[in-house]
Tab-separated table of C-alpha atoms in Angstrom:
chain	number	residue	atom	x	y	z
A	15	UNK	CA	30.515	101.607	-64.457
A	16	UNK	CA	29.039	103.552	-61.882
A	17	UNK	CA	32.311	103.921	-59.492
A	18	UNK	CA	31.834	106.664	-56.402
A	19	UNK	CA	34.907	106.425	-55.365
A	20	UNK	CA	37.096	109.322	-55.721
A	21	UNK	CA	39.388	111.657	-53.636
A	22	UNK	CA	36.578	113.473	-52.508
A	23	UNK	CA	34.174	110.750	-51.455
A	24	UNK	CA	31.588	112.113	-53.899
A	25	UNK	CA	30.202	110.413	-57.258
A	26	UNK	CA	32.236	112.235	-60.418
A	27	UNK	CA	29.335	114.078	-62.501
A	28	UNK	CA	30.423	115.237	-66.321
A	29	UNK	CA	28.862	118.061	-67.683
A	30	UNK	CA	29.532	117.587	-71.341
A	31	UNK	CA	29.000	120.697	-73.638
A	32	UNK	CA	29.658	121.601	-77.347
A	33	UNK	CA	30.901	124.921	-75.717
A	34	UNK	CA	32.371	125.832	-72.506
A	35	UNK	CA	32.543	129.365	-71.460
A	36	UNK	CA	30.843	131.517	-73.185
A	37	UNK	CA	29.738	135.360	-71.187
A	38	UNK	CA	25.823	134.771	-72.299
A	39	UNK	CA	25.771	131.164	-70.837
A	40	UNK	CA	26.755	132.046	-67.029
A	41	UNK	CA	24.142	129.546	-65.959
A	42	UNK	CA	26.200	127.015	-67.148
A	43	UNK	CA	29.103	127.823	-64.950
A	44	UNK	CA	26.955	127.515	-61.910
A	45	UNK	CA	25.813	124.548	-62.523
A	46	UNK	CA	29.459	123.563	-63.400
A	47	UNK	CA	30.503	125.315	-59.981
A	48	UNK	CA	27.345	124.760	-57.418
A	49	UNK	CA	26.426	120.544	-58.048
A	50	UNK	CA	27.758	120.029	-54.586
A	51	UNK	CA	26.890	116.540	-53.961
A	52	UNK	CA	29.340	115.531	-57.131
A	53	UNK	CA	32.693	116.434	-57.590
A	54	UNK	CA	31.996	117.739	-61.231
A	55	UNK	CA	34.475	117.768	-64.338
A	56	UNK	CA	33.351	119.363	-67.604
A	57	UNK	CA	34.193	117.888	-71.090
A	58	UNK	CA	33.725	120.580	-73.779
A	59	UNK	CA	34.957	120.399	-77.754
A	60	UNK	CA	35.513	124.163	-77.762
A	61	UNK	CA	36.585	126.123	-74.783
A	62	UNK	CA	36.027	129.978	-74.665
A	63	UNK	CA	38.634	132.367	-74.363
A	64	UNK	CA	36.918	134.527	-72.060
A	65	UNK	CA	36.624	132.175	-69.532
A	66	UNK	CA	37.370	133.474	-65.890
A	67	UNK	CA	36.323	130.256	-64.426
A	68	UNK	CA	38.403	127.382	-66.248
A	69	UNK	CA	40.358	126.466	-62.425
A	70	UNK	CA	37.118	126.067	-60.758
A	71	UNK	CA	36.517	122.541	-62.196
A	72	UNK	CA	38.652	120.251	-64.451
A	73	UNK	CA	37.789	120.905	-67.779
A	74	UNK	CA	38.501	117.981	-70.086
A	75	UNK	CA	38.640	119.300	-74.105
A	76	UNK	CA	37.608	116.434	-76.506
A	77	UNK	CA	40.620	115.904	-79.169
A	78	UNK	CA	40.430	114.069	-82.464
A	79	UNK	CA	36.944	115.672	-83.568
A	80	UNK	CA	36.424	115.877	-87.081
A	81	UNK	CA	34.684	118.848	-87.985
A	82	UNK	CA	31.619	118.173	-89.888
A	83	UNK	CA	29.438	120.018	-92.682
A	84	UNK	CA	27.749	123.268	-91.286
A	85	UNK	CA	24.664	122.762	-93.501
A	86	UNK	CA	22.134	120.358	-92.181
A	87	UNK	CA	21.431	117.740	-94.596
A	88	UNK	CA	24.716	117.399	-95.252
A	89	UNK	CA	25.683	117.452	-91.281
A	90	UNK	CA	23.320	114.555	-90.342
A	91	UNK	CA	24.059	112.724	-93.310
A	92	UNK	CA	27.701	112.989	-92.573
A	93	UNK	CA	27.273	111.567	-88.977
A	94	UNK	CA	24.855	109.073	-90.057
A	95	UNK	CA	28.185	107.899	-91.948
A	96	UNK	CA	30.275	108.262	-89.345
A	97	UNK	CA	28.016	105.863	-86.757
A	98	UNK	CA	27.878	103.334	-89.600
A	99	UNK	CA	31.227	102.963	-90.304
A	100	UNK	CA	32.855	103.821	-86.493
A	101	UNK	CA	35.464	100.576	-85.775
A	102	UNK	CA	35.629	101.396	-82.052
A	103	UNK	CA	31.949	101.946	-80.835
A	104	UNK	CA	28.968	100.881	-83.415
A	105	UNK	CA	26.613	103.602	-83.757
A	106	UNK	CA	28.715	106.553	-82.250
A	107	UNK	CA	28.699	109.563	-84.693
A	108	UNK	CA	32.315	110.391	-84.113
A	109	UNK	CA	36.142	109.918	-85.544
A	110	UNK	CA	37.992	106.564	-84.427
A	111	UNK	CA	40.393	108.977	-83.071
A	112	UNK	CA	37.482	111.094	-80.882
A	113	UNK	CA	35.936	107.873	-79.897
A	114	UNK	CA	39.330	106.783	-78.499
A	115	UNK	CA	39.654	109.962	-76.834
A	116	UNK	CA	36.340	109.312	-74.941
A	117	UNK	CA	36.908	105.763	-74.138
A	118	UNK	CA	39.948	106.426	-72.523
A	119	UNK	CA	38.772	109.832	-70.317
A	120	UNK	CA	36.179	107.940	-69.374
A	121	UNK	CA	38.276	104.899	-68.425
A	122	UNK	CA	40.821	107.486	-66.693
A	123	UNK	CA	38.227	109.538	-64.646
A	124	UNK	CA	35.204	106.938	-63.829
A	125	UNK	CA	32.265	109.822	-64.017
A	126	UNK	CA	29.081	107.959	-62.264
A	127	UNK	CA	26.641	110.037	-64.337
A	128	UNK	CA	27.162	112.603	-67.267
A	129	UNK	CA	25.068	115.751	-67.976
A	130	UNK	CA	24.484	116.609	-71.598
A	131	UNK	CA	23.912	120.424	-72.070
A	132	UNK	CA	21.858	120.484	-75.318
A	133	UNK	CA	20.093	118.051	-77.654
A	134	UNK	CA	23.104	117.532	-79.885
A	135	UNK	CA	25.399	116.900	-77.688
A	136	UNK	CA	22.815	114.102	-75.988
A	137	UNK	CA	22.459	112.349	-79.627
A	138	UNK	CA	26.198	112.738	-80.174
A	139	UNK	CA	27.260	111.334	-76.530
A	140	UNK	CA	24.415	108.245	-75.983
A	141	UNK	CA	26.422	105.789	-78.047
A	142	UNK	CA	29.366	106.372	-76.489
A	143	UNK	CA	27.949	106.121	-72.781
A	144	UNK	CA	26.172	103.349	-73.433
A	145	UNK	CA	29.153	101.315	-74.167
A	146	UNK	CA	30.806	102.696	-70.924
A	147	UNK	CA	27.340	102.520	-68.689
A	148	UNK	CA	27.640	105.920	-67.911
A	149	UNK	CA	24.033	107.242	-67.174
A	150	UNK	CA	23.356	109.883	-69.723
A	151	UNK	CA	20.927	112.802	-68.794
A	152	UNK	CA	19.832	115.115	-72.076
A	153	UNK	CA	19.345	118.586	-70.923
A	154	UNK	CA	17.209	120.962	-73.358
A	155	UNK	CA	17.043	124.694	-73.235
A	156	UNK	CA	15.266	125.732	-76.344
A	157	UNK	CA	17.055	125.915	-79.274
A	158	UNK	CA	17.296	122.184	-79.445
A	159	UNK	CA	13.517	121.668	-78.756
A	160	UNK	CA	12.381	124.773	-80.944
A	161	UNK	CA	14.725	125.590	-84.241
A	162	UNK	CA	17.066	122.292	-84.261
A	163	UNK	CA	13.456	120.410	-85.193
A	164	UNK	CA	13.495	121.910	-88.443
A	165	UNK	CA	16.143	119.869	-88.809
A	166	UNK	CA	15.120	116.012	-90.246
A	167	UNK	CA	18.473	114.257	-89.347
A	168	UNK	CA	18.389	115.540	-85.819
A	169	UNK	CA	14.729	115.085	-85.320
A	170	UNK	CA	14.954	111.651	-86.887
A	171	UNK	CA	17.759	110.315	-84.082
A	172	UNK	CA	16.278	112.340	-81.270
A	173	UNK	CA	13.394	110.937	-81.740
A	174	UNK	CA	14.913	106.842	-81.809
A	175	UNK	CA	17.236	108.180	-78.901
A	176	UNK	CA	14.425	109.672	-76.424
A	177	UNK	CA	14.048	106.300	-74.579
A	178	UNK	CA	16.922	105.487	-74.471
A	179	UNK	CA	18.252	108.116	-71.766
A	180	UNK	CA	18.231	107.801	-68.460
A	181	UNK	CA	16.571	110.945	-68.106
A	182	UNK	CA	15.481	114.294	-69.884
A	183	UNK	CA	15.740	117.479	-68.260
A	184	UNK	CA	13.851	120.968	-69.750
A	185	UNK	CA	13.470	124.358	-68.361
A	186	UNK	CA	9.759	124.972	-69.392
A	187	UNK	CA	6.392	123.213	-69.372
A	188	UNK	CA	6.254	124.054	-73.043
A	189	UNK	CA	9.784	121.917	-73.745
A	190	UNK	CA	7.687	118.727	-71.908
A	191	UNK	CA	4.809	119.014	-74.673
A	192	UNK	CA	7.314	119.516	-77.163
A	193	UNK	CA	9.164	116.208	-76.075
A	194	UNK	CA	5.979	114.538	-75.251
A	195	UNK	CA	4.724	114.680	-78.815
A	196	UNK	CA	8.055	113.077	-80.434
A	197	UNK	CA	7.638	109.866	-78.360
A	198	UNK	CA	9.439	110.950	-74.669
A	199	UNK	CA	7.854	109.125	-71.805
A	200	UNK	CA	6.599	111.704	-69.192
A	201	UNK	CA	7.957	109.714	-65.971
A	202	UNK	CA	11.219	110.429	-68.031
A	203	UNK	CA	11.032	114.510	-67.997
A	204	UNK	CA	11.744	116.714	-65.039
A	205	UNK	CA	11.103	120.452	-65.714
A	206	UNK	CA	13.980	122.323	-63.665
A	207	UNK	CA	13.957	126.134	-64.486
A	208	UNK	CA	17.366	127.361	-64.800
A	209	UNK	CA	17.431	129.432	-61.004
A	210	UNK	CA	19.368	132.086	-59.874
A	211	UNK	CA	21.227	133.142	-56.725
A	212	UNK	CA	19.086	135.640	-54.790
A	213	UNK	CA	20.954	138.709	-53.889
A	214	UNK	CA	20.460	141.031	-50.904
A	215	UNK	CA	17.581	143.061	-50.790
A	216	UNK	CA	18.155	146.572	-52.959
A	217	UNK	CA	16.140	149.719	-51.527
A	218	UNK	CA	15.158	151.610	-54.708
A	219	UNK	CA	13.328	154.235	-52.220
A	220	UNK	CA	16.004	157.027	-52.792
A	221	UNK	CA	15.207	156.663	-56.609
A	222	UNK	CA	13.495	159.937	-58.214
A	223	UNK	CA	10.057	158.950	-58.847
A	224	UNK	CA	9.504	161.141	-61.890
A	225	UNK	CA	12.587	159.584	-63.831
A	226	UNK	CA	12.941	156.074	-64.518
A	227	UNK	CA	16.367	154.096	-65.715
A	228	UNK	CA	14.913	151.024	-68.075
A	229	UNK	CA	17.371	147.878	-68.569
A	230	UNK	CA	17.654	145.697	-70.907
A	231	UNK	CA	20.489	142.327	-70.730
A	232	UNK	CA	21.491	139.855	-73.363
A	233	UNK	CA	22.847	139.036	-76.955
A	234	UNK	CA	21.503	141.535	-79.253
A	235	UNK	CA	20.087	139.091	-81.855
A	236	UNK	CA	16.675	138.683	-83.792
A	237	UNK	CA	15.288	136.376	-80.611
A	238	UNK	CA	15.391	139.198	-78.423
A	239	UNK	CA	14.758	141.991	-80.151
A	240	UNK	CA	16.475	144.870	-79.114
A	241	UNK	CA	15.277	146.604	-82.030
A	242	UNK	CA	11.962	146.506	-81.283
A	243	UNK	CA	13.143	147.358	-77.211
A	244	UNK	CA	14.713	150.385	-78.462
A	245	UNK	CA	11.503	151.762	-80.936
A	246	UNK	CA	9.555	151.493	-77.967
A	247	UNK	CA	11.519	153.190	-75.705
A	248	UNK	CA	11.787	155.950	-78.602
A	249	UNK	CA	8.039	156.078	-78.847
A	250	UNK	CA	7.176	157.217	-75.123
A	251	UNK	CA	5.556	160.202	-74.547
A	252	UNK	CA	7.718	161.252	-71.977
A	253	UNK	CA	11.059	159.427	-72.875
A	254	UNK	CA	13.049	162.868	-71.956
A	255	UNK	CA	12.207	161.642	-68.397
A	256	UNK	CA	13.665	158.497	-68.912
A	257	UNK	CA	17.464	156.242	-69.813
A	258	UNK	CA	17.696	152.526	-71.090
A	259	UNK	CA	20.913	151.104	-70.709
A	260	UNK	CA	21.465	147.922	-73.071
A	261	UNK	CA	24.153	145.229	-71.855
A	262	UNK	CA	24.923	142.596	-74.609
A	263	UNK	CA	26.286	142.701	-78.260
A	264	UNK	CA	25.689	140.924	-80.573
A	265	UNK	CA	24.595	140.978	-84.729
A	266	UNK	CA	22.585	143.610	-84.597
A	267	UNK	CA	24.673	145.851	-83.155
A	268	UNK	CA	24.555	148.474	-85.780
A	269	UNK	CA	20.918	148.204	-86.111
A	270	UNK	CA	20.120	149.303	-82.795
A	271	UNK	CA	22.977	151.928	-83.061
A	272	UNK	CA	21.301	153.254	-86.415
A	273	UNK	CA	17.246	153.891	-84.733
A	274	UNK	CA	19.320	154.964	-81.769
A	275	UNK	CA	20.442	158.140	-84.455
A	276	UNK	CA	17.454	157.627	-86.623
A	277	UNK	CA	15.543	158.970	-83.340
A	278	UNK	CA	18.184	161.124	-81.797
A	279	UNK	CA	18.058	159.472	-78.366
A	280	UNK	CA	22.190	158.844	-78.039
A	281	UNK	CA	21.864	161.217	-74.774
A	282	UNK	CA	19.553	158.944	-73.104
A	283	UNK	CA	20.719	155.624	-74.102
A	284	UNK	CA	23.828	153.582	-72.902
A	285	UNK	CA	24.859	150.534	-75.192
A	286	UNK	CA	27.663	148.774	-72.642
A	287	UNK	CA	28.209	145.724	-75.158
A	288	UNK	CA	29.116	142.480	-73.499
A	289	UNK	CA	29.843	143.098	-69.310
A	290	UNK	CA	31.005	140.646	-66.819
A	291	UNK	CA	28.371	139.480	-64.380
A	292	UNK	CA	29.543	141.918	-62.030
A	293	UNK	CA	28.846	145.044	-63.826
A	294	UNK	CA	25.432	143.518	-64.803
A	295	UNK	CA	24.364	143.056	-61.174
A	296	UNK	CA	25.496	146.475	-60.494
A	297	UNK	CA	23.309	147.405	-63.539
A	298	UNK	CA	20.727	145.920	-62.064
A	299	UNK	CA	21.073	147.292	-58.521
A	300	UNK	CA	20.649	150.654	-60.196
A	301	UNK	CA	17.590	150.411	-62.529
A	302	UNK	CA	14.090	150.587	-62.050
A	303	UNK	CA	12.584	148.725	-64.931
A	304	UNK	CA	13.644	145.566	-67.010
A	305	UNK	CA	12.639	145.248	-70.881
A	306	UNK	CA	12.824	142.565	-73.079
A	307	UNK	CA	11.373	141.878	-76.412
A	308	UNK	CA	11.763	138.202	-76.961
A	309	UNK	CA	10.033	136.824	-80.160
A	310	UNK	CA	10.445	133.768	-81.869
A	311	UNK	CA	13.048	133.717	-84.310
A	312	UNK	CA	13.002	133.380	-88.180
A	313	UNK	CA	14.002	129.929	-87.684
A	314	UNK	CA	11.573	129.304	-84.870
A	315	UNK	CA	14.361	129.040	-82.521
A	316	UNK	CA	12.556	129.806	-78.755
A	317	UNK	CA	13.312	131.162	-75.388
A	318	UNK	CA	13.832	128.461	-72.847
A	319	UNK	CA	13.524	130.153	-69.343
A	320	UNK	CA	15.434	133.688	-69.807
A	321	UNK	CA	17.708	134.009	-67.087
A	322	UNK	CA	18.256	137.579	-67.740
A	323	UNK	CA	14.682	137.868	-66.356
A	324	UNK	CA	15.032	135.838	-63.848
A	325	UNK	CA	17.799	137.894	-62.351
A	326	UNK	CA	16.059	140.946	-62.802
A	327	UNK	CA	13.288	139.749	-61.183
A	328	UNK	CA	15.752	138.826	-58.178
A	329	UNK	CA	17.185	142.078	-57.726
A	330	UNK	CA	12.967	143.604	-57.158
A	331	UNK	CA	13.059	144.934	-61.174
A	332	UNK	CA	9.238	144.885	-62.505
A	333	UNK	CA	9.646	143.430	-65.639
A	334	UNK	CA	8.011	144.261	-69.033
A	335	UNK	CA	8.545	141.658	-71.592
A	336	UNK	CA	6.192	139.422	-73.922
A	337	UNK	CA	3.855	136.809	-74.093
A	338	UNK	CA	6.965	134.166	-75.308
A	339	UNK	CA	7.605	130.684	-74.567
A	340	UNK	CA	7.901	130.505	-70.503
A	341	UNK	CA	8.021	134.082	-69.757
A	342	UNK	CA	4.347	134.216	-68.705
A	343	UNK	CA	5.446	131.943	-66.090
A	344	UNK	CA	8.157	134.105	-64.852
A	345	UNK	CA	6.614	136.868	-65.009
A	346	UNK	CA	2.850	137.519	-63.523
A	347	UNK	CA	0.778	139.481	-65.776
A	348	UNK	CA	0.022	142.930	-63.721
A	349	UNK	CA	1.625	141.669	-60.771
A	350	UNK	CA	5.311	141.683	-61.335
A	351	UNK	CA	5.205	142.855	-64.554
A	352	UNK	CA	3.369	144.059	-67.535
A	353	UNK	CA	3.389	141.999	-70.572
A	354	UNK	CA	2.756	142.520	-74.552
A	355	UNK	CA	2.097	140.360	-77.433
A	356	UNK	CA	5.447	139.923	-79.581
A	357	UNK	CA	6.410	142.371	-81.645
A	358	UNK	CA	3.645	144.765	-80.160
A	359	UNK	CA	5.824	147.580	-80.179
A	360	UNK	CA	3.221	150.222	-79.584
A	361	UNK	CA	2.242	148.183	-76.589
A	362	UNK	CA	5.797	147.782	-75.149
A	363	UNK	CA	6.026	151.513	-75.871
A	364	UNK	CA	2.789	151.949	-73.152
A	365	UNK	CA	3.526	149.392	-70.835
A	366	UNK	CA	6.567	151.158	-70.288
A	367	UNK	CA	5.420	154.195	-70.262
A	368	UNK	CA	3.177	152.813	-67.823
A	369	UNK	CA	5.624	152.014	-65.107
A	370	UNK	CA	7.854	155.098	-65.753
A	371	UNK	CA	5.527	157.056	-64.140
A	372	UNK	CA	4.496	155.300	-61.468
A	373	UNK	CA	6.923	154.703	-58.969
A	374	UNK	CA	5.316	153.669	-56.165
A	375	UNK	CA	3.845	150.547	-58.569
A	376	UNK	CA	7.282	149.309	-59.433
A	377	UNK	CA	8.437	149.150	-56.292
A	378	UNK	CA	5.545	146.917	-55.551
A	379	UNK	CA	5.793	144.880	-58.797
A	380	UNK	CA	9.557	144.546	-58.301
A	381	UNK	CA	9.092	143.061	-54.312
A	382	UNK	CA	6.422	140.827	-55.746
A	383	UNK	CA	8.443	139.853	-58.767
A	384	UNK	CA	11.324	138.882	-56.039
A	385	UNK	CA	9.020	136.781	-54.242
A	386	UNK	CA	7.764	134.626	-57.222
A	387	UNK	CA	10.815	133.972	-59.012
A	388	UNK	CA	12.447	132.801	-55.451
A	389	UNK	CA	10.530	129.659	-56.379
A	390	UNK	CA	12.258	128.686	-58.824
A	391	UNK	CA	16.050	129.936	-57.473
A	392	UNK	CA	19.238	128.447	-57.921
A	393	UNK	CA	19.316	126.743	-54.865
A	394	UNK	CA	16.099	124.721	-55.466
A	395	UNK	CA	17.296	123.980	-59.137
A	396	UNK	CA	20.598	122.595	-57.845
A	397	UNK	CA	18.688	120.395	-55.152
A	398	UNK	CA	16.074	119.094	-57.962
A	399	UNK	CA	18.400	118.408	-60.640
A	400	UNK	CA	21.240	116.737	-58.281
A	401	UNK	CA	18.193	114.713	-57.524
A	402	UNK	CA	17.844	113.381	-60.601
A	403	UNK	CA	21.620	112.670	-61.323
A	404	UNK	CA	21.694	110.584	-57.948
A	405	UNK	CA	18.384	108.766	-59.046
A	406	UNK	CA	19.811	107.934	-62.388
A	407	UNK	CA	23.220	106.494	-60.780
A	408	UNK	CA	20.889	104.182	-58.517
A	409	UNK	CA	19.076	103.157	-61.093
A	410	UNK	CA	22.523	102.067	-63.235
A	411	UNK	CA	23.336	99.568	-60.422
């Protein structure tokens, strides 16, 4: 099945997504954008309005998906069903009509390897490939290696799937010994931080030194805590001196909006809600400081590799964050940032503190913080994981 041959004399790569488009998954879009050595198509089942990218690749949208039970007994037990009884491909957890709809793209467009984005999406697809020997490559981020687990029916076939892809990508060390311990080979797993695109230089030299402009970016849900981001900011001693400006919305919107008025702080606090990546780099250009509280949800849903932090870290921002999932990896403790155990509020509140009033540190934290995470940038991720994609079309020979 693996056929290079297309119009642009480069192997057709799928990137195949439950969700296409979405503001808070920009990473996605690079890799959608930036896998030079393939001549990439995306198949998604839901494709997001707000997408200002959708003529940058072809974008295949799955039809004749039957929507399934949201709760998860019931969802797993409904697919199991589904596999059992499929007419067209044995095993595949789809409609007849979906599984048609796959056959036939697949027939129509050849892809030479396909890129899962997400556990589910891996489980759902394998059958499916298989039967066309398309190389399938499952690639985790953290919800589907943290939270989804809870889940028997999904643990149950990811765990009597594992060996059978060609490959299994993660963003963090901790995601390996996750996928270790439920049976994954480790010649199999390829950590690949999601990288970002280092911008120019910014000279923060011209920035007072006795006021400091704190940032924080992303969805404003329990994971991240901007709750917590926002009591600590109220708690500094000498938070007169100081701004946060929050990009993201989210659920707990009105939380944040009500300790925002609980602590009578609305004249030093922006809340942008959800900004294109333009406004956010310009955001960025302009701070001093990035915060984020990341904890690990009620449902023990995880960061994977934060790519909010990653970019601040590009643009010279010392960051202050917590001990979480790979962030100590990002970020080096009193180096190029300060770091806090989760939900340490009183110690966020310090550590920021800390850097507000000491300029002359965050300029060196930022320029050091620049320098580490250019290890792991978007050009090096593109080169490792287009790596893998070739190695697994080889391999399918």
């Amino acid at each position: 099945m693996a056929d290079l041959s297309n119009s642009n004399d480069r192997p057709i790569a799928w990137i195949a997504t439950d969700s296409y488009g979405g503001g808070s998954e920009v990473w996605m879009r690079r890799q959608a954008t930036s896998l030079d050595d393939f001549d990439v198509h995306v198949t998604t089942l839901h494709l997001a309005n707000n997408d200002s990218d959708k003529s940058a690749v072809p974008i295949h949208v799955v039809k004749g998906n039957w929507i399934v039970p949201r709760t998860s007994l019931l969802r797993w037990g409904y697919k199991g069903l589904l596999g059992r009884f499929n007419p067209v491909v044995s095993g595949a957890e789809m409609s007849p009509a979906e599984t048609r709809w796959w056959n036939q793209t697949i027939q129509q467009h050849r892809p030479s390897v396909c890129l899962a984005q997400f556990g589910p999406m891996a489980i759902h697809l394998l059958p499916i490939m298989k039967f066309n020997s398309v190389p399938l490559i499952a690639h985790f981020h953290g919800h589907d290696v943290t939270a989804c687990l809870k889940q028997k029916g999904y643990t149950r076939r990811l765990r009597e799937m594992l060996n059978q892809f060609d490959a299994l990508v993660v963003v963090a060390e901790y995601q390996k010994e996750t996928l270790l311990e439920l049976g994954a080979k480790s010649n199999q797993i390829h950590v690949i931080p999601c990288g970002v695109p280092m911008p120019p230089e910014v000279d923060r030299t011209g920035h007072a030194i006795d006021q400091c402009k704190f940032l924080s970016v992303g969805r404003l849900v329990n994971k991240k805590r901007p709750d917590a981001t926002l009591e600590a900011f109220a708690q500094m001693p000498n938070v007169h001196h100081s701004t946060l400006t929050m990009v993201g919305d989210g659920p707990m919107r009105k939380v944040c909006q009500n300790i925002i008025d609980r602590h009578g702080i609305g004249d030093r606090v922006r809340m942008l809600g959800a900004c294109s990546s333009q406004i956010v780099a310009s955001e960025m250009r302009d701070a001093d400081v990035f915060v984020q509280h990341s904890v690990t949800g009620p449902d023990g849903d995880r960061e994977g590799w934060p790519v909010a932090i990653a970019e601040a870290a590009s643009f010279g921002l010392p960051i202050v964050a917590t001990r979480h999932a790979s962030i100590p990896t990002q970020v080096v403790e009193q180096k190029t940032g300060l770091l806090v155990d989760e939900h340490d509020v009183a110690g966020m509140s310090n550590a920021m503190n800390e850097l507000a009033g000491d300029g002359e540190r965050r300029q060196l934290m930022g320029q050091h913080g620049r320098e580490h995470i250019a290890e792991t940038s978007l050009e090096i991720q593109l080169s490792r994981l287009q790596s893998v994609m070739q190695d697994c079309i080889c391999r399918s020979k």
